[in-house]
Coordinates of C-alpha atoms in Angstrom, one line a residue:
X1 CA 0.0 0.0 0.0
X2 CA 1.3 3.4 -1.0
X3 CA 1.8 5.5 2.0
X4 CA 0.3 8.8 1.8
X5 CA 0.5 11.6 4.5
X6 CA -2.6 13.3 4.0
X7 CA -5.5 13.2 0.9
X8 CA -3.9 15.8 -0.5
X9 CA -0.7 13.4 -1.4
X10 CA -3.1 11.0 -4.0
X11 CA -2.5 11.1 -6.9
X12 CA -5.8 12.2 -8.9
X13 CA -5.8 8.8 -11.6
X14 CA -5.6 6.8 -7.8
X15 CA -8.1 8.5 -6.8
X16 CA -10.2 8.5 -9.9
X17 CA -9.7 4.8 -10.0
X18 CA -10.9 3.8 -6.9
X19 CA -14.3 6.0 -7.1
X20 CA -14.6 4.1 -10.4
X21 CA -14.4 0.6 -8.7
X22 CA -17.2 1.6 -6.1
X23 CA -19.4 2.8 -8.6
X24 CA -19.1 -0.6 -10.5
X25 CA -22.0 -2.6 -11.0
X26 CA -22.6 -6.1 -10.8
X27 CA -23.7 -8.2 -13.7
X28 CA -26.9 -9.0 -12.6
X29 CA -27.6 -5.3 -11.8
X30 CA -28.0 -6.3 -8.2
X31 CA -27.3 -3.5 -5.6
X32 CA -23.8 -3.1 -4.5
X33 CA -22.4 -3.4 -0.7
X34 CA -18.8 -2.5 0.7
X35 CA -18.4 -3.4 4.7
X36 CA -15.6 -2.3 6.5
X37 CA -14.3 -3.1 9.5
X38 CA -11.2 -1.7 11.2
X39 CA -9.6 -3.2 14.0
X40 CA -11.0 -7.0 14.0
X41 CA -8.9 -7.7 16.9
X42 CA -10.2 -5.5 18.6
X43 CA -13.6 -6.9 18.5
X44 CA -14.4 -8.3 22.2
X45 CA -14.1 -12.2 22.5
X46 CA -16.5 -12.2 25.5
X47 CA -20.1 -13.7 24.8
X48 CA -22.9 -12.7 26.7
X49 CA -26.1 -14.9 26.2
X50 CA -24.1 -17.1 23.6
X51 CA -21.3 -20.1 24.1
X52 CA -19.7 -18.4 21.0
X53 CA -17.9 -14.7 21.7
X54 CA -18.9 -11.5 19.2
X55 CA -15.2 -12.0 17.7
X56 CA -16.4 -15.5 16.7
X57 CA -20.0 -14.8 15.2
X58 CA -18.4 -12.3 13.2
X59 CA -16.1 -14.4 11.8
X60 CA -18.8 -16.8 10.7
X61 CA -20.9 -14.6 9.2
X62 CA -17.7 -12.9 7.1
X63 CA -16.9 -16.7 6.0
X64 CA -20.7 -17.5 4.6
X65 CA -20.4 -14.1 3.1
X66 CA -17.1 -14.5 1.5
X67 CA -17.4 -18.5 0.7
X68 CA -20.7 -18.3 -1.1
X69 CA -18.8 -15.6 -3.7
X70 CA -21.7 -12.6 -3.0
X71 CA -20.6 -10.6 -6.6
X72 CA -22.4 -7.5 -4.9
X73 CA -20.6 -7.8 -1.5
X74 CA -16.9 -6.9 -0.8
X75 CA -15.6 -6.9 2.6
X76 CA -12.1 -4.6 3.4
X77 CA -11.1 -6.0 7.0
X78 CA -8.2 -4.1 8.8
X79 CA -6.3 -6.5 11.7
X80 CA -3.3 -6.8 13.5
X81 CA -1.1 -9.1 11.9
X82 CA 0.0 -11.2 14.6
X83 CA -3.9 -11.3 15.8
X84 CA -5.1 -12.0 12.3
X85 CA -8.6 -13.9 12.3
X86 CA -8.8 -17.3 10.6
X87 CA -11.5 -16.3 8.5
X88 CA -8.5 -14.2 6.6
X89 CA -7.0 -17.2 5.2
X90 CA -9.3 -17.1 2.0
X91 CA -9.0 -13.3 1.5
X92 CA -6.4 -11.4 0.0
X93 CA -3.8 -9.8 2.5
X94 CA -2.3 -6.7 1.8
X95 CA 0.5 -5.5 3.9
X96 CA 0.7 -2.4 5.7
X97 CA 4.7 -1.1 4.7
X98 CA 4.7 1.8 6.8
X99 CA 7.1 5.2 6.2
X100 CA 9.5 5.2 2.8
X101 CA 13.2 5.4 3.8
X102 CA 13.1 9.6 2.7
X103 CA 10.7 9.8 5.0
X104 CA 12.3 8.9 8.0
X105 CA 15.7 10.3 7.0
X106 CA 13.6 13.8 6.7
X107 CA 11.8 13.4 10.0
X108 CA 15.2 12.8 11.4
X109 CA 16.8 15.7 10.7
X110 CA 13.6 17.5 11.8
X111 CA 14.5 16.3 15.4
X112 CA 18.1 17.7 14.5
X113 CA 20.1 14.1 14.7
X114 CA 23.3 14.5 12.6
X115 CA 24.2 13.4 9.1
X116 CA 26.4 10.8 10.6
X117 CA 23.6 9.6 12.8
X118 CA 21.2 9.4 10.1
X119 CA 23.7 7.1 8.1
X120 CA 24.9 5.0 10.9
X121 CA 20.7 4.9 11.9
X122 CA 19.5 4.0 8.3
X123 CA 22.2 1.2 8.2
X124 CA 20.4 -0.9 10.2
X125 CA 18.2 -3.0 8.0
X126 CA 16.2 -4.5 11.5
X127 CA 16.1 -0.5 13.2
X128 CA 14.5 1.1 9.5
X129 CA 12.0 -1.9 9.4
X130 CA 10.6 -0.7 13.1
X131 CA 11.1 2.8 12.3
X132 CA 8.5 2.4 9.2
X133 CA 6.0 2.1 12.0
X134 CA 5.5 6.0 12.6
X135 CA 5.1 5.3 16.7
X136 CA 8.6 3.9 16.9
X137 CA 9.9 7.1 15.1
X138 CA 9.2 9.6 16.9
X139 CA 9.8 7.3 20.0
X140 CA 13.3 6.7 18.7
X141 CA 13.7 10.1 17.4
X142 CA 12.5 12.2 20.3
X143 CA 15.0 10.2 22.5
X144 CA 17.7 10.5 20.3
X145 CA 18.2 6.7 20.7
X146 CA 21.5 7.4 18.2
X147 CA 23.8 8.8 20.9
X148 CA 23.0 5.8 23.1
X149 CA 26.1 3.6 23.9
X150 CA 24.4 1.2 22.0
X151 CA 22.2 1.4 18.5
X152 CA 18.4 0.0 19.6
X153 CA 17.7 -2.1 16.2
X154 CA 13.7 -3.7 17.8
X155 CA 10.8 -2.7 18.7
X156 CA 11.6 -4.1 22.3
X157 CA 14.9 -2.2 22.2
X158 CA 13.5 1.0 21.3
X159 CA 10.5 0.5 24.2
X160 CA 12.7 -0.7 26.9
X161 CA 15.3 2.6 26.3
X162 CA 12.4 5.1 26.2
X163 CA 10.4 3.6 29.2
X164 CA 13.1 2.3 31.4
X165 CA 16.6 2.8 30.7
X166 CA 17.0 6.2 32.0
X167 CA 15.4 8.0 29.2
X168 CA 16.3 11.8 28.9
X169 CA 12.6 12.5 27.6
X170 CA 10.7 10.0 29.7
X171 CA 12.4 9.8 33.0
X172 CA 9.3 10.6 34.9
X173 CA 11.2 8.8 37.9
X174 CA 13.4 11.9 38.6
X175 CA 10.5 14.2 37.8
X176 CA 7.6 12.7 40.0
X177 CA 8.2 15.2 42.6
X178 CA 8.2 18.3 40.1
X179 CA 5.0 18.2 39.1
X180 CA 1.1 18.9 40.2
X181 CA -0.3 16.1 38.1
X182 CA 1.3 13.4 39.7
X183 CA -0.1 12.1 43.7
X184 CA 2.6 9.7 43.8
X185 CA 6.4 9.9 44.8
X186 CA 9.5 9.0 42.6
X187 CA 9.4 5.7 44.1
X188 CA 5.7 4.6 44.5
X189 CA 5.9 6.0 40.7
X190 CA 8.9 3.1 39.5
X191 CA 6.6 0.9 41.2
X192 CA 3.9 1.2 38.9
X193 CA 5.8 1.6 36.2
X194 CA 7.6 -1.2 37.2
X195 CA 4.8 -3.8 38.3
X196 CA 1.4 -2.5 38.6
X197 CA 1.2 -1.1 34.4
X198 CA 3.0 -4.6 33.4
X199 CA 0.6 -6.4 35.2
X200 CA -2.6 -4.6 33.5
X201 CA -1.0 -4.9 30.6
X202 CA -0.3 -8.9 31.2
X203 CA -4.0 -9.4 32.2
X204 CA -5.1 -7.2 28.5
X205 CA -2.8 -9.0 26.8
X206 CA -3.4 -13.1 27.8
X207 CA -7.0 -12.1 28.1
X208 CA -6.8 -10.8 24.3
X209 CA -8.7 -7.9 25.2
X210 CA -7.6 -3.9 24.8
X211 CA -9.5 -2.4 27.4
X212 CA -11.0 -2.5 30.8
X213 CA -13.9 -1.2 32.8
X214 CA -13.2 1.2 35.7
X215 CA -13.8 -1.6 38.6
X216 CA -11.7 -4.9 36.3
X217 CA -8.2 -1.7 36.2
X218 CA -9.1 -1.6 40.4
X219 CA -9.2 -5.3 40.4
X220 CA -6.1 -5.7 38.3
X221 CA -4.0 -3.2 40.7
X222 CA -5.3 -4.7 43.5
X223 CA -4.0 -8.0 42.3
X224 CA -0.7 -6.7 41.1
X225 CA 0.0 -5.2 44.5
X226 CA -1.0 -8.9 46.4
X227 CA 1.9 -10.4 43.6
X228 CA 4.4 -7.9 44.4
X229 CA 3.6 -8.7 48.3
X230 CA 3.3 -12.7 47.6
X231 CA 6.1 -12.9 45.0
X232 CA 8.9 -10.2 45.1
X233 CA 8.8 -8.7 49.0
X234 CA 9.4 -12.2 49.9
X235 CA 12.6 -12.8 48.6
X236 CA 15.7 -12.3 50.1
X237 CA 17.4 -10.0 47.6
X238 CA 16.1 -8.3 44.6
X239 CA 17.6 -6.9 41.2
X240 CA 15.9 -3.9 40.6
X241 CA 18.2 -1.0 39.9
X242 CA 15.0 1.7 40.3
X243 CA 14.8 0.6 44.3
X244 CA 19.2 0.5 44.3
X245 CA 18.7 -3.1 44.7
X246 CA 17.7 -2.2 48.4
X247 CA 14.3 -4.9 49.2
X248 CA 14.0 -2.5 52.3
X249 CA 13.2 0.3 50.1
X250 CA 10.6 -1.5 48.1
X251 CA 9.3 -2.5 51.1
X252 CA 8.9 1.3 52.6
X253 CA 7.4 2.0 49.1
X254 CA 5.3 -0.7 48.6
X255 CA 3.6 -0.3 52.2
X256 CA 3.2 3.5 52.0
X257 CA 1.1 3.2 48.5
X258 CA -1.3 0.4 50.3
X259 CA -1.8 2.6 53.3
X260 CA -3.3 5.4 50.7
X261 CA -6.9 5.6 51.2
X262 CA -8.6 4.4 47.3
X263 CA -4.7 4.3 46.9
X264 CA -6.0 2.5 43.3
X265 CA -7.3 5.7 42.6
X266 CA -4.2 7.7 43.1
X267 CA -2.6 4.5 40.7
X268 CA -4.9 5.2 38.1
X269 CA -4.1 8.6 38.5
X270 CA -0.6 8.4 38.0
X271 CA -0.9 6.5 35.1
X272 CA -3.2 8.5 33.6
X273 CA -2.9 12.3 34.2
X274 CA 0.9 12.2 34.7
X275 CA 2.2 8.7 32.6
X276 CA 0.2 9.3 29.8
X277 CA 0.4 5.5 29.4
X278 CA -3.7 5.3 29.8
X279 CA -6.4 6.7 28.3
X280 CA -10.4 6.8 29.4
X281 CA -13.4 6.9 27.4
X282 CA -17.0 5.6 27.8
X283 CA -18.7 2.8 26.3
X284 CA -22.8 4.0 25.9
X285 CA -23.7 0.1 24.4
X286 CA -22.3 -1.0 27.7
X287 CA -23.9 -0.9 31.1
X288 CA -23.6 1.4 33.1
X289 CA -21.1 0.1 35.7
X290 CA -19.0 -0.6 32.6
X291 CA -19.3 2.5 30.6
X292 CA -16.1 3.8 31.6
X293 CA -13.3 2.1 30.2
X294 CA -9.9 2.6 30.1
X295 CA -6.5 1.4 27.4
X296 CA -2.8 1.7 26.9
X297 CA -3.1 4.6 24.6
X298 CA -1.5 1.9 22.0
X299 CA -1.4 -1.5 21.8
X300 CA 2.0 -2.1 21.7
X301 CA 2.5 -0.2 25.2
X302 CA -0.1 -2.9 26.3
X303 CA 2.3 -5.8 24.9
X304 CA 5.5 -4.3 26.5
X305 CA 4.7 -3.4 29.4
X306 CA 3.2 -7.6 29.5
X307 CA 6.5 -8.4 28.6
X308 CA 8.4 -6.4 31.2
X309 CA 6.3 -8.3 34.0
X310 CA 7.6 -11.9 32.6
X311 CA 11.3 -9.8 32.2
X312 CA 10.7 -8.6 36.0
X313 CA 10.2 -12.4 37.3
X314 CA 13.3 -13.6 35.3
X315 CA 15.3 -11.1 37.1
X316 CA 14.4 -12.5 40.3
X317 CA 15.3 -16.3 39.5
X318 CA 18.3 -16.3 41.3
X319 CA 16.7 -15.1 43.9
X320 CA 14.1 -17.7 44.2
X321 CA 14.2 -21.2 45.2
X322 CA 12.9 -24.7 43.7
X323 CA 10.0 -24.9 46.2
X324 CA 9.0 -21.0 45.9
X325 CA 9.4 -21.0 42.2
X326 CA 6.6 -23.4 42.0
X327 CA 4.4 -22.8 44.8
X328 CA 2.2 -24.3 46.4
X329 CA -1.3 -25.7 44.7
X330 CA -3.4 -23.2 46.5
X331 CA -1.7 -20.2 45.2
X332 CA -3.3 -18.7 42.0
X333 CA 0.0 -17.2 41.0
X334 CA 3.7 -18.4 40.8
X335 CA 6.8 -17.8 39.2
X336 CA 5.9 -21.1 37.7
X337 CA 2.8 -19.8 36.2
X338 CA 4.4 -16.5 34.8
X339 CA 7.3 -18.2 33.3
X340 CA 6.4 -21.1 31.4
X341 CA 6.4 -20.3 28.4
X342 CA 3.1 -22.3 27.4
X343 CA 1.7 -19.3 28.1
X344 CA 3.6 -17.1 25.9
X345 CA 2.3 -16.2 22.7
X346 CA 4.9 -15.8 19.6
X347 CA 4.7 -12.0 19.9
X348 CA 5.0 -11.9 23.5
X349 CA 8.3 -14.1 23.4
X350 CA 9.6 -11.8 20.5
X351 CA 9.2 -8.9 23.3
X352 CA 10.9 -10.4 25.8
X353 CA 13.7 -11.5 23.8
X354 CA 14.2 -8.2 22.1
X355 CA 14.1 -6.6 25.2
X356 CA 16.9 -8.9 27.2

């Protein structure tokens, strides 16, 4: 597909030819229907009333459309690639290629990087491939990921250097105490953007949903605090750089953000007004109690910051011994359960390995 910035940037015979295949009609002279849908994956795979979810029905009812050859019914289906739906197999794929080469080289010297830094940046076969995605441009770009020590050449690379490796433009650690916006400290703030966002973002991403109601975010914080107690404050030692490797600290922190009255609130509001890593908006087809919803304000955030909870729990292996490593029957969440890697999708594993 021919990337193009704006309307303006088609060319008029493009243009002209795609109004002329709408406007075609069928043989028979029977009327003509186009149904889009953008964002399949995104289509909720909870059923209510049904044993088969909305994602599911959907798909059967694009299959009978598309097997039985309608001549006056085209489908255009958008979908995340490594979410794709199985009806899809039987439709022609087009793939998405992103930003031209010129393109990135110009939005690069925009942010003022250096001839040389372009060059040595645009080398990189793997690094240009992620930076056709415009996100991880201006993610690598507004970092300046090119003066690193090291050259970020994935999409896990580029995350894990603007999110937690000290980023110049996204150290919100050393900045939690600067602002208005923010009712946390510098160190209940690592916390959450060290286990309470990873979590939500692991319970999104291995329920295959995008989104959650008001009270399931409130349930997921209170279970990612109950972990961190469970699994991490019992340890011996940790390996966490953000608390100096001191489980004292982490303990101080940990106990003065539970002792916060609604202190899922003041979570929420961290992540919200001063993170920026979630986003709220209301749902009028759902009930009320699940109207207000709230989303990584992009899905790959969501897929990170699952993959920095799994990245969090290898740290602590040495740490851990045989017996608490698997747990006891009773508990409902182990190292065990985290780490095997039945669980682990194929994208999830390409984040974790991209990021270590």
């Amino acid at each position: 597909i021919e990337n193009h910035c704006s309307l303006d940037a088609v060319s008029p015979e493009t243009l002209l030819s795609i109004e002329k295949e709408l406007q075609r009609v069928s043989s028979n002279g029977s009327p003509q229907y186009l149904l889009l849908l953008d964002g399949f994956n995104e289509v909720s795979i909870s059923g209510k009333g049904t044993s088969q979810s909305c994602r599911a029905l959907l798909s059967n009812e694009i299959m009978i459309l598309h097997g039985q050859e309608y001549p006056n019914v085209r489908i255009i289906a958008t979908s995340r690639e490594t979410q794709s739906a199985y009806f899809t197999s039987s439709f022609r794929n087009v793939n998405l290629i992103g930003l031209e080469e010129e393109d990135i080289k110009e939005h690069l010297k925009e942010c003022n990087f250096s001839e040389a830094a372009i060059g040595f940046t645009l080398s990189s076969k793997e690094l240009v491939k992620c930076l056709r995605i415009p996100l991880f441009l201006c993610i690598f770009s507004c970092e300046n990921q090119a003066d690193l020590p090291f050259l970020p050449e994935t999409r896990g690379e580029i995350l894990y250097s603007f999110f937690h490796r000290n980023s110049f433009f996204y150290n919100t650690r050393s900045h939690a105490e600067d602002t208005h916006t923010n009712p946390l400290d510098k160190y209940q703030t690592a916390l959450v953007l060290d286990f309470i966002l990873p979590y939500v973002g692991w319970v999104m991403e291995h329920q295959d949903i995008f989104s959650l109601s008001e009270a399931q975010l409130i349930q997921a914080i209170q279970e990612g605090m109950n972990m961190i107690e469970h699994m991490v404050l019992s340890a011996d030692s940790i390996p966490y750089d953000d608390f100096s490797y001191s489980l004292e600290l982490l303990n101080i922190t940990f106990y003065s953000l539970i002792q916060i009255e609604k202190y899922e609130q003041k979570i929420i509001a961290c992540a919200f007004d001063y993170l920026g890593l979630l986003y709220q908006y209301n749902e009028p087809e759902k009930n009320f109690r699940e109207r207000r919803q709230y989303a990584f304000i992009h899905h790959y955030f969501r897929d990170y910051f699952s993959a920095i909870l799994d990245i969090q729990f290898l740290r602590m292996l040495p740490a851990v011994d045989i017996n608490e490593f698997m747990g006891l029957s009773s508990d409902s969440h182990t190292y065990n359960y985290f780490l095997n890697s039945h669980y682990w999708n194929q994208g999830e594993k390409e984040l974790i390995s991209e990021v270590l």
